[in-house]
Tab-separated table of C-alpha atoms in Angstrom:
chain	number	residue	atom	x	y	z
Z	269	UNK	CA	97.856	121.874	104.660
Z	270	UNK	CA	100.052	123.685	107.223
Z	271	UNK	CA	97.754	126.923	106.185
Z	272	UNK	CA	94.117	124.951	107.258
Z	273	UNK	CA	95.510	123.600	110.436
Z	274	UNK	CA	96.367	127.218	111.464
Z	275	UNK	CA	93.084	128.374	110.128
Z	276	UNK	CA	90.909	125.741	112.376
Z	277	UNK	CA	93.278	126.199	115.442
Z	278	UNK	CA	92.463	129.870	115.244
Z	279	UNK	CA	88.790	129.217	114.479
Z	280	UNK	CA	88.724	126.774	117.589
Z	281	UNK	CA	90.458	129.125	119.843
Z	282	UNK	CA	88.142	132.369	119.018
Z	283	UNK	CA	85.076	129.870	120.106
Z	284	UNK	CA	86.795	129.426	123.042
Z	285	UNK	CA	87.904	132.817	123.743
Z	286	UNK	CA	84.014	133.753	123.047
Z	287	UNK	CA	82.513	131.398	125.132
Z	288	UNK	CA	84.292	131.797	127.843
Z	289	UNK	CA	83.405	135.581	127.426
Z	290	UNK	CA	80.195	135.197	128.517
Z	291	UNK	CA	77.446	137.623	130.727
Z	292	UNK	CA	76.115	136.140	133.920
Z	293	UNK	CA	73.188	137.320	135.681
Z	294	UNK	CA	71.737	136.079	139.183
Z	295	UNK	CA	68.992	137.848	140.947
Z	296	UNK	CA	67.974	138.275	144.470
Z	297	UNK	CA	65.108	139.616	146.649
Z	298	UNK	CA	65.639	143.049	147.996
Z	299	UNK	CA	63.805	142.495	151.249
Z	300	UNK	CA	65.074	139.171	151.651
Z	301	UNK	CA	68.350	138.778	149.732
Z	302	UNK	CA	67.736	135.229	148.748
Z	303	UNK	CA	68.274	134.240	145.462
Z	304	UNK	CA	64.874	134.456	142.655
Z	305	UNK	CA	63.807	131.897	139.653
Z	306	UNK	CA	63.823	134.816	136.934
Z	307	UNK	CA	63.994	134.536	133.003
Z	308	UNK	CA	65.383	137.471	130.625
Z	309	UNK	CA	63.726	139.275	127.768
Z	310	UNK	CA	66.146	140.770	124.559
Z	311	UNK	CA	64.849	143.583	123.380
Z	312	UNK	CA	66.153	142.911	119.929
Z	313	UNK	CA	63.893	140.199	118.769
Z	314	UNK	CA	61.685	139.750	121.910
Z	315	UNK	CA	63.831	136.801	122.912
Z	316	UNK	CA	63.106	134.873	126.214
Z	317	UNK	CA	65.426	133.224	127.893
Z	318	UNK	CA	65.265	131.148	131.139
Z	319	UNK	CA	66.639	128.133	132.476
Z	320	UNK	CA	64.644	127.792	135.650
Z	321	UNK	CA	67.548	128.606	137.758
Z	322	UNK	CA	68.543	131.262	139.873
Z	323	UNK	CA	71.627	131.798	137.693
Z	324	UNK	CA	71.702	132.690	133.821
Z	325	UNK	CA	74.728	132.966	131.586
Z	326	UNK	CA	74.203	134.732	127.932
Z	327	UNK	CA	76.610	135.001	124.871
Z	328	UNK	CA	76.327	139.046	124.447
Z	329	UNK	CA	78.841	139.855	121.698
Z	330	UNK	CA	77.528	143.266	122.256
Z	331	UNK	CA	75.491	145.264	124.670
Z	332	UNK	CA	72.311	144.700	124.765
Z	333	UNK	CA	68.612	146.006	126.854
Z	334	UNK	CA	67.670	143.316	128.639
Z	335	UNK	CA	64.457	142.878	130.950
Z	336	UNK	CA	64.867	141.065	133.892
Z	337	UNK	CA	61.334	139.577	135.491
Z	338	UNK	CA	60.735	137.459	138.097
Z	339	UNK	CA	57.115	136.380	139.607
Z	340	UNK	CA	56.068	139.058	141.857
Z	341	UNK	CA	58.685	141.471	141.992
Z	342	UNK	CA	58.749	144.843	139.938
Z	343	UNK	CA	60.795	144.232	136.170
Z	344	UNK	CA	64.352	145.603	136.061
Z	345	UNK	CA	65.656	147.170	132.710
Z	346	UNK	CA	69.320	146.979	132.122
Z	347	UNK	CA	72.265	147.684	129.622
Z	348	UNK	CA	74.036	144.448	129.801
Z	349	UNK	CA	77.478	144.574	128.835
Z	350	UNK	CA	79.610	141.484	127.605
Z	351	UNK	CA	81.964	139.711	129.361
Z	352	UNK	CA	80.466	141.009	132.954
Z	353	UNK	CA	78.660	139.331	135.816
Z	354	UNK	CA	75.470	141.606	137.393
Z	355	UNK	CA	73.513	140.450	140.784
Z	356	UNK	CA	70.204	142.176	140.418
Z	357	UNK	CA	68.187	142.925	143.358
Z	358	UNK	CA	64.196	143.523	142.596
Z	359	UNK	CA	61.580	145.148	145.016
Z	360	UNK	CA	58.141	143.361	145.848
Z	361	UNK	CA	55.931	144.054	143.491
Z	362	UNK	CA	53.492	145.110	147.228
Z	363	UNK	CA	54.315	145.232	150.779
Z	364	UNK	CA	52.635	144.453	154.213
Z	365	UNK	CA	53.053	148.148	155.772
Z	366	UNK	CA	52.854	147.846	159.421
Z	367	UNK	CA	49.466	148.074	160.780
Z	368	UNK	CA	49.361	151.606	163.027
Z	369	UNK	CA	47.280	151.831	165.643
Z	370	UNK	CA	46.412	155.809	166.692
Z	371	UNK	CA	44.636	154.668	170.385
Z	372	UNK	CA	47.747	154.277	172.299
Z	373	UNK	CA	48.305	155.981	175.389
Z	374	UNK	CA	51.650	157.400	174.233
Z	375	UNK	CA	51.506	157.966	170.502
Z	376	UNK	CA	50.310	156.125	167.385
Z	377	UNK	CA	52.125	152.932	166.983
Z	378	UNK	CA	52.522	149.562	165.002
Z	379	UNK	CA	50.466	146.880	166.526
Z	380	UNK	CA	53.273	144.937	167.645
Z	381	UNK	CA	54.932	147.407	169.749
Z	382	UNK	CA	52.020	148.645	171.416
Z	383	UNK	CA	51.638	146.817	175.179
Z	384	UNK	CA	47.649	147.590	175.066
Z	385	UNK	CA	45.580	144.769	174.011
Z	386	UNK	CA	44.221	146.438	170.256
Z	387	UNK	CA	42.520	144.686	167.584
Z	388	UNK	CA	42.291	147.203	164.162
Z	389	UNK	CA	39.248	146.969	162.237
Z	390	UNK	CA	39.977	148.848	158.351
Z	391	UNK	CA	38.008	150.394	156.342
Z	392	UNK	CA	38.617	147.189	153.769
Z	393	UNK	CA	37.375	144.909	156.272
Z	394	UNK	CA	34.433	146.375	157.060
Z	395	UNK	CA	33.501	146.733	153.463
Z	396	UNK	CA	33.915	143.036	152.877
Z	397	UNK	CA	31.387	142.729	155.646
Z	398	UNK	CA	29.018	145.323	154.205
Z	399	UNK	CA	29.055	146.879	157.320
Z	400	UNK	CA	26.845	149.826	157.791
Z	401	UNK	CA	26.867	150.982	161.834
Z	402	UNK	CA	29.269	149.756	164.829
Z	403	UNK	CA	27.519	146.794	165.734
Z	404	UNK	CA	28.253	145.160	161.811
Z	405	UNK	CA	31.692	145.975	162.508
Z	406	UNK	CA	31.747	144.745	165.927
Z	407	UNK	CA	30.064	141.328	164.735
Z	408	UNK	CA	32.948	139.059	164.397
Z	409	UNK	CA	35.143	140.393	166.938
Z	410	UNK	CA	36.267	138.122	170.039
Z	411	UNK	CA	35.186	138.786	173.264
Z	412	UNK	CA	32.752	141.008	172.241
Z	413	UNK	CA	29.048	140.281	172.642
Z	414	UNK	CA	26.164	142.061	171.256
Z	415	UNK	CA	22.461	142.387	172.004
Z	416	UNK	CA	19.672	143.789	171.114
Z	417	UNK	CA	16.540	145.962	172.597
Z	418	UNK	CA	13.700	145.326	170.154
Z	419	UNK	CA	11.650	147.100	172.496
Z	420	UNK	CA	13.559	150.235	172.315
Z	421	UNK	CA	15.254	149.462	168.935
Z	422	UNK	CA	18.493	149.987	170.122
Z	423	UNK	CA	22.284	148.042	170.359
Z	424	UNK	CA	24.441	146.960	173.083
Z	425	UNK	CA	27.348	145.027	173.613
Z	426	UNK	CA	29.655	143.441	176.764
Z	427	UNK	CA	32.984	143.416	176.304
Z	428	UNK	CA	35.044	140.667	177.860
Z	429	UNK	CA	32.027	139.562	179.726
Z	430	UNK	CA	31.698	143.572	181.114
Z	431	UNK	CA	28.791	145.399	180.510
Z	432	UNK	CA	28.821	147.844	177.653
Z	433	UNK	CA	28.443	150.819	180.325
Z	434	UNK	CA	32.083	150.343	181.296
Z	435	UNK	CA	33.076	150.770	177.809
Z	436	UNK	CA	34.366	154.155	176.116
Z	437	UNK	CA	32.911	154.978	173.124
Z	438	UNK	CA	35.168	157.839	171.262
Z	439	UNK	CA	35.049	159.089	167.627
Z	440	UNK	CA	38.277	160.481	166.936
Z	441	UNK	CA	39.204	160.389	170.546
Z	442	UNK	CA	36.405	162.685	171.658
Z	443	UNK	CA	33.639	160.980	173.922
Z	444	UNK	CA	30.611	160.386	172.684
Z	445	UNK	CA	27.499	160.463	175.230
Z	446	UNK	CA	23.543	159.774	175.242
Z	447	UNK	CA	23.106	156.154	176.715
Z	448	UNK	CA	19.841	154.333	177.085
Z	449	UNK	CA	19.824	152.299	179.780
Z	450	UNK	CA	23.220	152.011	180.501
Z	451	UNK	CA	24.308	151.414	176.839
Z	452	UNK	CA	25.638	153.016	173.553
Z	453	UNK	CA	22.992	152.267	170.663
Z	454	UNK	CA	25.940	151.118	168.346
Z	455	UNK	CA	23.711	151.383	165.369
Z	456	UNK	CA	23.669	155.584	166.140
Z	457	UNK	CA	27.446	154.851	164.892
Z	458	UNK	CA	27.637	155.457	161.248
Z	459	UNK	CA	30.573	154.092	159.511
Z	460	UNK	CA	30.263	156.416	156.139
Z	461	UNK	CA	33.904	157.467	155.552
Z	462	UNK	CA	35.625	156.098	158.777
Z	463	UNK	CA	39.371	154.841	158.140
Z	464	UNK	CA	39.425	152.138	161.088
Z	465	UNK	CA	38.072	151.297	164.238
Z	466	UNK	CA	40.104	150.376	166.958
Z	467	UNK	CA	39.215	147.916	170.321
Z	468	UNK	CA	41.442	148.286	173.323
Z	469	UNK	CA	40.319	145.353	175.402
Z	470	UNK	CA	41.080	145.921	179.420
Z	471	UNK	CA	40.754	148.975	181.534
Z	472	UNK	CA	42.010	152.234	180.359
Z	473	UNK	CA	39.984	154.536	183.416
Z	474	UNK	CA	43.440	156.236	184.024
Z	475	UNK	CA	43.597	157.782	180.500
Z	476	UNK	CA	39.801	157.719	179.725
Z	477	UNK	CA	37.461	157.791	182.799
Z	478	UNK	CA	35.941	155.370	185.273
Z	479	UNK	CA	33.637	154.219	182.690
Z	480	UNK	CA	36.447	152.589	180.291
Z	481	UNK	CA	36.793	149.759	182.763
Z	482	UNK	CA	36.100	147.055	180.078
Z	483	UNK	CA	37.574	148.495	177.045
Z	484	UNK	CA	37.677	151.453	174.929
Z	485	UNK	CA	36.175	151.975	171.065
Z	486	UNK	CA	37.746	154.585	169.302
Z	487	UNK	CA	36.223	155.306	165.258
Z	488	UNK	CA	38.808	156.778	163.235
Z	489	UNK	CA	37.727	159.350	160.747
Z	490	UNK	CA	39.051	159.957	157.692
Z	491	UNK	CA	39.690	163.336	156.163
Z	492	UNK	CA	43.448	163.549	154.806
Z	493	UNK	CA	43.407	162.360	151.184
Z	494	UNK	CA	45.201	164.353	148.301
Z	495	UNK	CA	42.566	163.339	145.884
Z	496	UNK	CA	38.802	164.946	145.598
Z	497	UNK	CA	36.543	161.961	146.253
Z	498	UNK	CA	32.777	161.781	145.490
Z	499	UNK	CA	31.278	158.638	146.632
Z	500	UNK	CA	27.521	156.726	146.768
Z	501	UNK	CA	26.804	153.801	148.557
Z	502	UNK	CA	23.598	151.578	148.434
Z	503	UNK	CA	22.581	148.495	150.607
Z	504	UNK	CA	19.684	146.460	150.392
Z	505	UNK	CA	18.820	143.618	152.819
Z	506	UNK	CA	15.993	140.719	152.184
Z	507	UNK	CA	14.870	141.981	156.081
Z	508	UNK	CA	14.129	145.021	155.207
Z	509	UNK	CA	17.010	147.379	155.903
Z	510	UNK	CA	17.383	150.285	153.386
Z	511	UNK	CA	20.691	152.439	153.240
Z	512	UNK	CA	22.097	155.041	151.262
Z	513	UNK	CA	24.921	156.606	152.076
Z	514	UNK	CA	26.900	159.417	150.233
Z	515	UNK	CA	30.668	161.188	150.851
Z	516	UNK	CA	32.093	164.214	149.094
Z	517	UNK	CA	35.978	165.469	150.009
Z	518	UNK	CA	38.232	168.324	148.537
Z	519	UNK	CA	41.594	169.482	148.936
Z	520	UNK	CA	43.463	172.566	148.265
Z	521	UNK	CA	47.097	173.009	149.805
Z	522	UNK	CA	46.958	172.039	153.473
Z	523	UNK	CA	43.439	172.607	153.883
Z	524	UNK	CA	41.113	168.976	153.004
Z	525	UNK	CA	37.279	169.006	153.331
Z	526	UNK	CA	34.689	166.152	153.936
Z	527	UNK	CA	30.838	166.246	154.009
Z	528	UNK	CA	29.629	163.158	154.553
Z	529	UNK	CA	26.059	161.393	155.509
Z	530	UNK	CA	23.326	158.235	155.036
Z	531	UNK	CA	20.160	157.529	155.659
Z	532	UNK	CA	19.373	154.030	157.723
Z	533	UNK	CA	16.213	152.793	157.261
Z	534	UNK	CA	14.341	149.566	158.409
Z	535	UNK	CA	11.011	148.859	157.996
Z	536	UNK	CA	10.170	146.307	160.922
Z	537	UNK	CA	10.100	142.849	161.158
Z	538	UNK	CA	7.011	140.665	162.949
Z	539	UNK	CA	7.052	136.414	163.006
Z	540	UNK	CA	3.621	136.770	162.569
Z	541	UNK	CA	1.781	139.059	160.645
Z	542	UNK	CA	-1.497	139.136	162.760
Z	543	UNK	CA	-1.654	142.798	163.432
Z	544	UNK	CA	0.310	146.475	162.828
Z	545	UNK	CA	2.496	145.668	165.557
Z	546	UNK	CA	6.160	144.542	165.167
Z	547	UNK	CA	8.460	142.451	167.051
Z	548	UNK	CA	11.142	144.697	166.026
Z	549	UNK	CA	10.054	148.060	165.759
Z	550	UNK	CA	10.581	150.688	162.385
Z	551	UNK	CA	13.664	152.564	162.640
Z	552	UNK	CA	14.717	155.488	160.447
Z	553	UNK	CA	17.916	157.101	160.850
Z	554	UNK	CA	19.894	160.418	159.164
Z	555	UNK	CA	23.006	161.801	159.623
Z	556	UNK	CA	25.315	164.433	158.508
Z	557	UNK	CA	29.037	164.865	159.001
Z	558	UNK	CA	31.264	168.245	158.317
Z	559	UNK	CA	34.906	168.002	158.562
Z	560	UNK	CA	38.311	170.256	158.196
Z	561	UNK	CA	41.274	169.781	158.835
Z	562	UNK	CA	44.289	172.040	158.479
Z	563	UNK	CA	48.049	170.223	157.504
Z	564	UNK	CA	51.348	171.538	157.726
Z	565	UNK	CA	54.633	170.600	158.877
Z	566	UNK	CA	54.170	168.806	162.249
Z	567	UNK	CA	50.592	170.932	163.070
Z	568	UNK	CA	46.998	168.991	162.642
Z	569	UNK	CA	43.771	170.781	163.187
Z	570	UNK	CA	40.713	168.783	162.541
Z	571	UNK	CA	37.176	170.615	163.375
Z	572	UNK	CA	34.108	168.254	162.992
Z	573	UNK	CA	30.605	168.624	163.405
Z	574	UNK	CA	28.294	166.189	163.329
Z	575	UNK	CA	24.066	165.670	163.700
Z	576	UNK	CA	21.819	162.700	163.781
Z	577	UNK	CA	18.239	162.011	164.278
Z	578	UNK	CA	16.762	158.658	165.142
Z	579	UNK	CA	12.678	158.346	164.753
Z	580	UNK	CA	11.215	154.724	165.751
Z	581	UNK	CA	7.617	153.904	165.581
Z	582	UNK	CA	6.268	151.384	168.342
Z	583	UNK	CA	2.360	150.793	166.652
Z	584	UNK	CA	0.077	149.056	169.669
Z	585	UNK	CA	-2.197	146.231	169.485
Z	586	UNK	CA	-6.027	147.811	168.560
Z	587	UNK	CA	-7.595	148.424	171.659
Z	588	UNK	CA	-11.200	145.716	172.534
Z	589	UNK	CA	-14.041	145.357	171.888
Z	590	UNK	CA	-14.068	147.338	168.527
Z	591	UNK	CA	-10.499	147.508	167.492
Z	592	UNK	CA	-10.688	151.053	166.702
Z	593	UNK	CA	-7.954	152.743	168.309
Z	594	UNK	CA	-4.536	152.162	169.728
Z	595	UNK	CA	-2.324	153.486	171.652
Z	596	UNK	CA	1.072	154.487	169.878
Z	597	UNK	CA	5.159	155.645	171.122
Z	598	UNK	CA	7.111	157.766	169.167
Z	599	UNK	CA	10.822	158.055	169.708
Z	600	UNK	CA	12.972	160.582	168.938
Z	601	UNK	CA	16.836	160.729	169.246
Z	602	UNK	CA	19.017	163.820	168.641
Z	603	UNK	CA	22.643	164.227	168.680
Z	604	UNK	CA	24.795	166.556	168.063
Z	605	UNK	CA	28.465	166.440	168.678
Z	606	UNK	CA	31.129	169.138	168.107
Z	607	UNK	CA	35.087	168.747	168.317
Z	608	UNK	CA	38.004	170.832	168.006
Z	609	UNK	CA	41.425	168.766	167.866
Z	610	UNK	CA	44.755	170.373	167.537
Z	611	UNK	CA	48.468	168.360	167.513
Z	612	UNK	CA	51.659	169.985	167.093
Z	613	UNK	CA	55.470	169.143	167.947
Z	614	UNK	CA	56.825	171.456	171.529
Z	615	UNK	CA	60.075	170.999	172.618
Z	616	UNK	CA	61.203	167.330	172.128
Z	617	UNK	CA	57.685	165.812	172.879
Z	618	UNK	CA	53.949	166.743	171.385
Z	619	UNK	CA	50.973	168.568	172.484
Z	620	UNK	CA	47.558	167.232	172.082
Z	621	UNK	CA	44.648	169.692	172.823
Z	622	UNK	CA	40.630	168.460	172.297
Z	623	UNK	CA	38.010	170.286	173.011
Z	624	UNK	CA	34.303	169.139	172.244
Z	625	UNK	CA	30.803	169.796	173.131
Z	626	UNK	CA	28.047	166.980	172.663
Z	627	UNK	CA	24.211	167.128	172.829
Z	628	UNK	CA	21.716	163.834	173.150
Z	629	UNK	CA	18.105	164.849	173.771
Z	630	UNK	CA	15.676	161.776	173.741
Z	631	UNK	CA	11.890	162.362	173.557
Z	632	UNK	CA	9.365	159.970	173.988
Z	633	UNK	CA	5.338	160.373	173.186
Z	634	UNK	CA	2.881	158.523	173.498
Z	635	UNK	CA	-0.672	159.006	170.910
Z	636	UNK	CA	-4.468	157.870	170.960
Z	637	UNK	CA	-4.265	156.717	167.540
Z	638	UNK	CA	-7.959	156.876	165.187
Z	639	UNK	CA	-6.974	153.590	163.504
Z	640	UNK	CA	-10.223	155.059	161.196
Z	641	UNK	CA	-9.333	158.530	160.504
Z	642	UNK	CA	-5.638	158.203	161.221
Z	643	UNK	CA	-5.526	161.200	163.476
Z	644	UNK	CA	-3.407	161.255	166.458
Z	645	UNK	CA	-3.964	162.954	170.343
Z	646	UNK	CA	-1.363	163.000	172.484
Z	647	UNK	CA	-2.459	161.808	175.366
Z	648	UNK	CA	-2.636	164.275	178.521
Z	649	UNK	CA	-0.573	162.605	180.764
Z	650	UNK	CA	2.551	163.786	181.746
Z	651	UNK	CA	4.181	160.715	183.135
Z	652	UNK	CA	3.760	159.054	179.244
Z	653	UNK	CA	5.456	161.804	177.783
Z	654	UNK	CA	9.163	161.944	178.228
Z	655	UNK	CA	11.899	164.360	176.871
Z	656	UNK	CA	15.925	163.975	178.148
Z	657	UNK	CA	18.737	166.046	177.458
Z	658	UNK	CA	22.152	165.754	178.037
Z	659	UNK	CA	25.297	168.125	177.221
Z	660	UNK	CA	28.593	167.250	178.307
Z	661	UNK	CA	31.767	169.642	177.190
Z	662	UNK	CA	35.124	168.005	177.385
Z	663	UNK	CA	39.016	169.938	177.801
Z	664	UNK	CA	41.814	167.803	177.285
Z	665	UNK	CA	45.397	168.017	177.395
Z	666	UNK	CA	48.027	165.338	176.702
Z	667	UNK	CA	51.859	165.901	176.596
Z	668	UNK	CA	53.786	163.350	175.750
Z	669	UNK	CA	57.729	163.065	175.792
Z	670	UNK	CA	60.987	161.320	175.716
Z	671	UNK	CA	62.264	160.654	179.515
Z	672	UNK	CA	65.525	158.836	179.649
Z	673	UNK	CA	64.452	156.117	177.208
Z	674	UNK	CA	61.640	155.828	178.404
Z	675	UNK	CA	58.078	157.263	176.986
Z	676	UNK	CA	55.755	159.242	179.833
Z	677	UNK	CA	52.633	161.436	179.433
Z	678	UNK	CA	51.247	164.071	181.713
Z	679	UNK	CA	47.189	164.888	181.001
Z	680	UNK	CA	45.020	166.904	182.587
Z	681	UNK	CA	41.013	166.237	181.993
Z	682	UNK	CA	37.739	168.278	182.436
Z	683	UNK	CA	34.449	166.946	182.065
Z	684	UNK	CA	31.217	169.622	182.625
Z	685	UNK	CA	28.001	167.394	182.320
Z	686	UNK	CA	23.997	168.626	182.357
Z	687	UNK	CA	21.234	166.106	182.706
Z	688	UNK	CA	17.786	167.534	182.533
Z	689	UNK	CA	14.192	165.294	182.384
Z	690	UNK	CA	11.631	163.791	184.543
Z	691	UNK	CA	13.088	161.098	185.575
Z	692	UNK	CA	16.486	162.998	186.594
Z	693	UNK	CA	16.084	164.452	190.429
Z	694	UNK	CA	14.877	167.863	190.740
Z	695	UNK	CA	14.716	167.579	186.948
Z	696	UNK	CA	18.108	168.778	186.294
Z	697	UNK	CA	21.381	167.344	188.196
Z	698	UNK	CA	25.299	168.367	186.942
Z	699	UNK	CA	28.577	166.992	186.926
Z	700	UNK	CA	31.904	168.057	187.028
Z	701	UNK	CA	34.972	165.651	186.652
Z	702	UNK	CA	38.737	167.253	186.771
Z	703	UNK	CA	41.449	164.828	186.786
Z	704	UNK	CA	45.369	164.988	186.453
Z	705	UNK	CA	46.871	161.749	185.010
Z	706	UNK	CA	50.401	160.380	184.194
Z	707	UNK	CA	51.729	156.981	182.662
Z	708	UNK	CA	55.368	156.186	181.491
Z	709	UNK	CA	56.296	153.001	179.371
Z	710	UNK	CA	59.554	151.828	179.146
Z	711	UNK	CA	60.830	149.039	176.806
Z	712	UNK	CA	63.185	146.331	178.660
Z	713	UNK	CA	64.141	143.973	175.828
């Protein structure tokens, strides 16, 4: 008898021995270090465990692999050991980076430590909006209004009630010129293989030029990734808009290459079908865009090159009594734009260099159209027939460095401009535009 009450004391007291030996696990957030609902996998018979608790206690004779998961954070593999106590820490399973901005007047920064006024358009939001030019981008952004010239087929936009000739148009920081009547066609902006477009809202003529007294739009190539990319896009709109657009990019070491293009095509629309003319007029659009950019260390070269041509059709009402000919304009836009951009690290602040020439010629005929034979004459008058052309070469210079806490810039900015055409006095007229600049921005609190 004496021999079975030893034999269950000893019993008794190894249970309690062993359950008081127990693992304990308790996991946390590593961004946040609060404590996570989690449940535990053992390898050795797939067994789940979970008590819907932050903290978990096992009876592990031995060691064992254990998988630790929680909703939305990565899984954590682990050699439990008995007896022991482990606080695991897991990583979000995805993280909010901060969103840069690359338009600031210093340096490229996150959007809440920049003091300019920016709103960041990606490259993700403007495919959810199908967005094909600038002015789909620029649709559903606030203070921003757009219009549109259906007699000239073209785009504009006011910017915090401004007119969209005090607003800077850059791609890549370069300026981009060839406005009609005061304003940027924002459908000549194609948005084939941009990363983001940025809006600084509120005057910026210190840094950019007495026409950036509303706002500045800088389009943000991109032409960095690791990867080869091939790419083909196709829209299709009920209204008649056709677009195809295509990208192709290749790297090797530090050296990444981009040819990109589209074609934008719309057929016209008219309320009423009566006649060949259109309320809005046919547009038809093609671009190309060449890109390289050189990588290493703290340099950045990017070369670019790009062309478009414009063609729009304005068909006239058949000319009384017979309705046998009509008079017809032909537009034609061309623009080709050139850039040079080069970034490097000297001393304890950075260098930016640009250099860029751009070309916009606009030509405008009018035809005596056979509406019988189809044959066209253009008609001998030389105040209907119109041809403009515009080249503008830019030389900038930014430094930017560290002054006593404080962040300052020194810039220095040449402009050369040519305007030739009929319309332009003497028929050619040029501009020149040197400036020196400086800002500093320092951080109180």
């Amino acid at each position: 008898m004496n021999n079975l009450k030893s034999f269950i004391i000893l019993i008794f007291g190894f249970v309690s021995i062993y359950a008081s030996a127990q693992t304990s696990f308790n996991v946390v957030s590593d961004k946040t270090g609060k404590s996570l609902p989690f449940h535990i996998v053992l390898y050795e018979g797939k067994t789940v465990f979970s008590n819907g608790k932050n903290v978990l206690s096992l009876d592990l004779p031995k060691t064992h692999e254990v998988l630790i998961v929680s909703e939305g954070y990565k899984e954590h593999r682990l050699s439990a050991q008995p007896n022991t106590s482990y606080t695991i820490s897991l990583l979000p399973m995805e993280f909010i980076m901060n969103e840069v901005v690359v338009t600031d007047v210093h340096k490229p920064k996150s959007l809440d430590h920049t003091v300019l006024n920016v709103s960041k358009i990606t490259a993700k939001q403007m495919e959810q909006l199908g967005a094909v030019d600038l002015k789909d981008a620029l649709s559903f952004q606030n203070s921003i209004r757009l219009s549109r010239d259906n007699a000239i087929g073209s785009s504009g936009m006011q910017l915090m009630g401004i007119g969209g000739d005090n607003v800077k148009f850059l791609i890549d920081g370069v300026p981009v010129i060839g406005r009609l009547f005061n304003q940027m066609d924002l459908e000549q902006f194609n948005l084939e293989n941009i990363k983001q477009v940025e809006v600084i809202k509120g005057p910026m003529s210190v840094i950019y030029g007495s026409n950036a007294l509303a706002g500045t739009i800088n389009i943000i190539t991109s032409n960095n990734d690791k990867t080869p990319k091939a790419n083909l896009n196709a829209n299709y709109e009920t209204d008649g808009q056709f677009n195809t657009t295509a990208t192709f990019s290749k790297h090797k070491g530090n050296h990444h290459y981009t040819l990109s293009g589209g074609r934008q095509f719309f057929d016209g629309w008219s309320q009423n079908d009566v006649d060949r003319t259109f309320d809005w007029i046919p547009k038809e659009q093609l671009n190309t865009r060449l890109q390289y950019t050189y990588l290493k260390d703290d340099i950045n070269i990017n070369v670019r090159s790009e062309i478009l041509r414009a063609f729009l059709l304005d068909r006239g009402k058949p000319l009384l009594p017979y309705e046998e000919t009509a008079v017809d304009q032909k537009y034609k836009n061309i623009r080709w734009d050139n850039s040079l951009n080069y970034q490097n690290k000297l001393g304890n602040g950075n260098i930016q260099m640009m250099l860029s020439n751009n070309t916009f010629k606009r030509i405008k005929n009018k035809y005596f159209k056979d509406l019988i034979t189809l044959e066209e004459d253009l008609i001998p008058i030389s105040s209907e027939q119109d041809t403009q052309t515009f080249n503008a070469s830019v030389f900038r210079t930014i430094y930017g460095f560290n002054y006593r806490g404080a962040e300052a810039l020194v810039g220095l900015d040449g402009n050369y401009e040519i305007g030739t055409g009929g319309r332009i006095l003497n028929n050619q007229q040029e501009l020149l535009d040197v400036a020196l600049f400086t800002s500093i921005e320092k951080q109180i609190t």
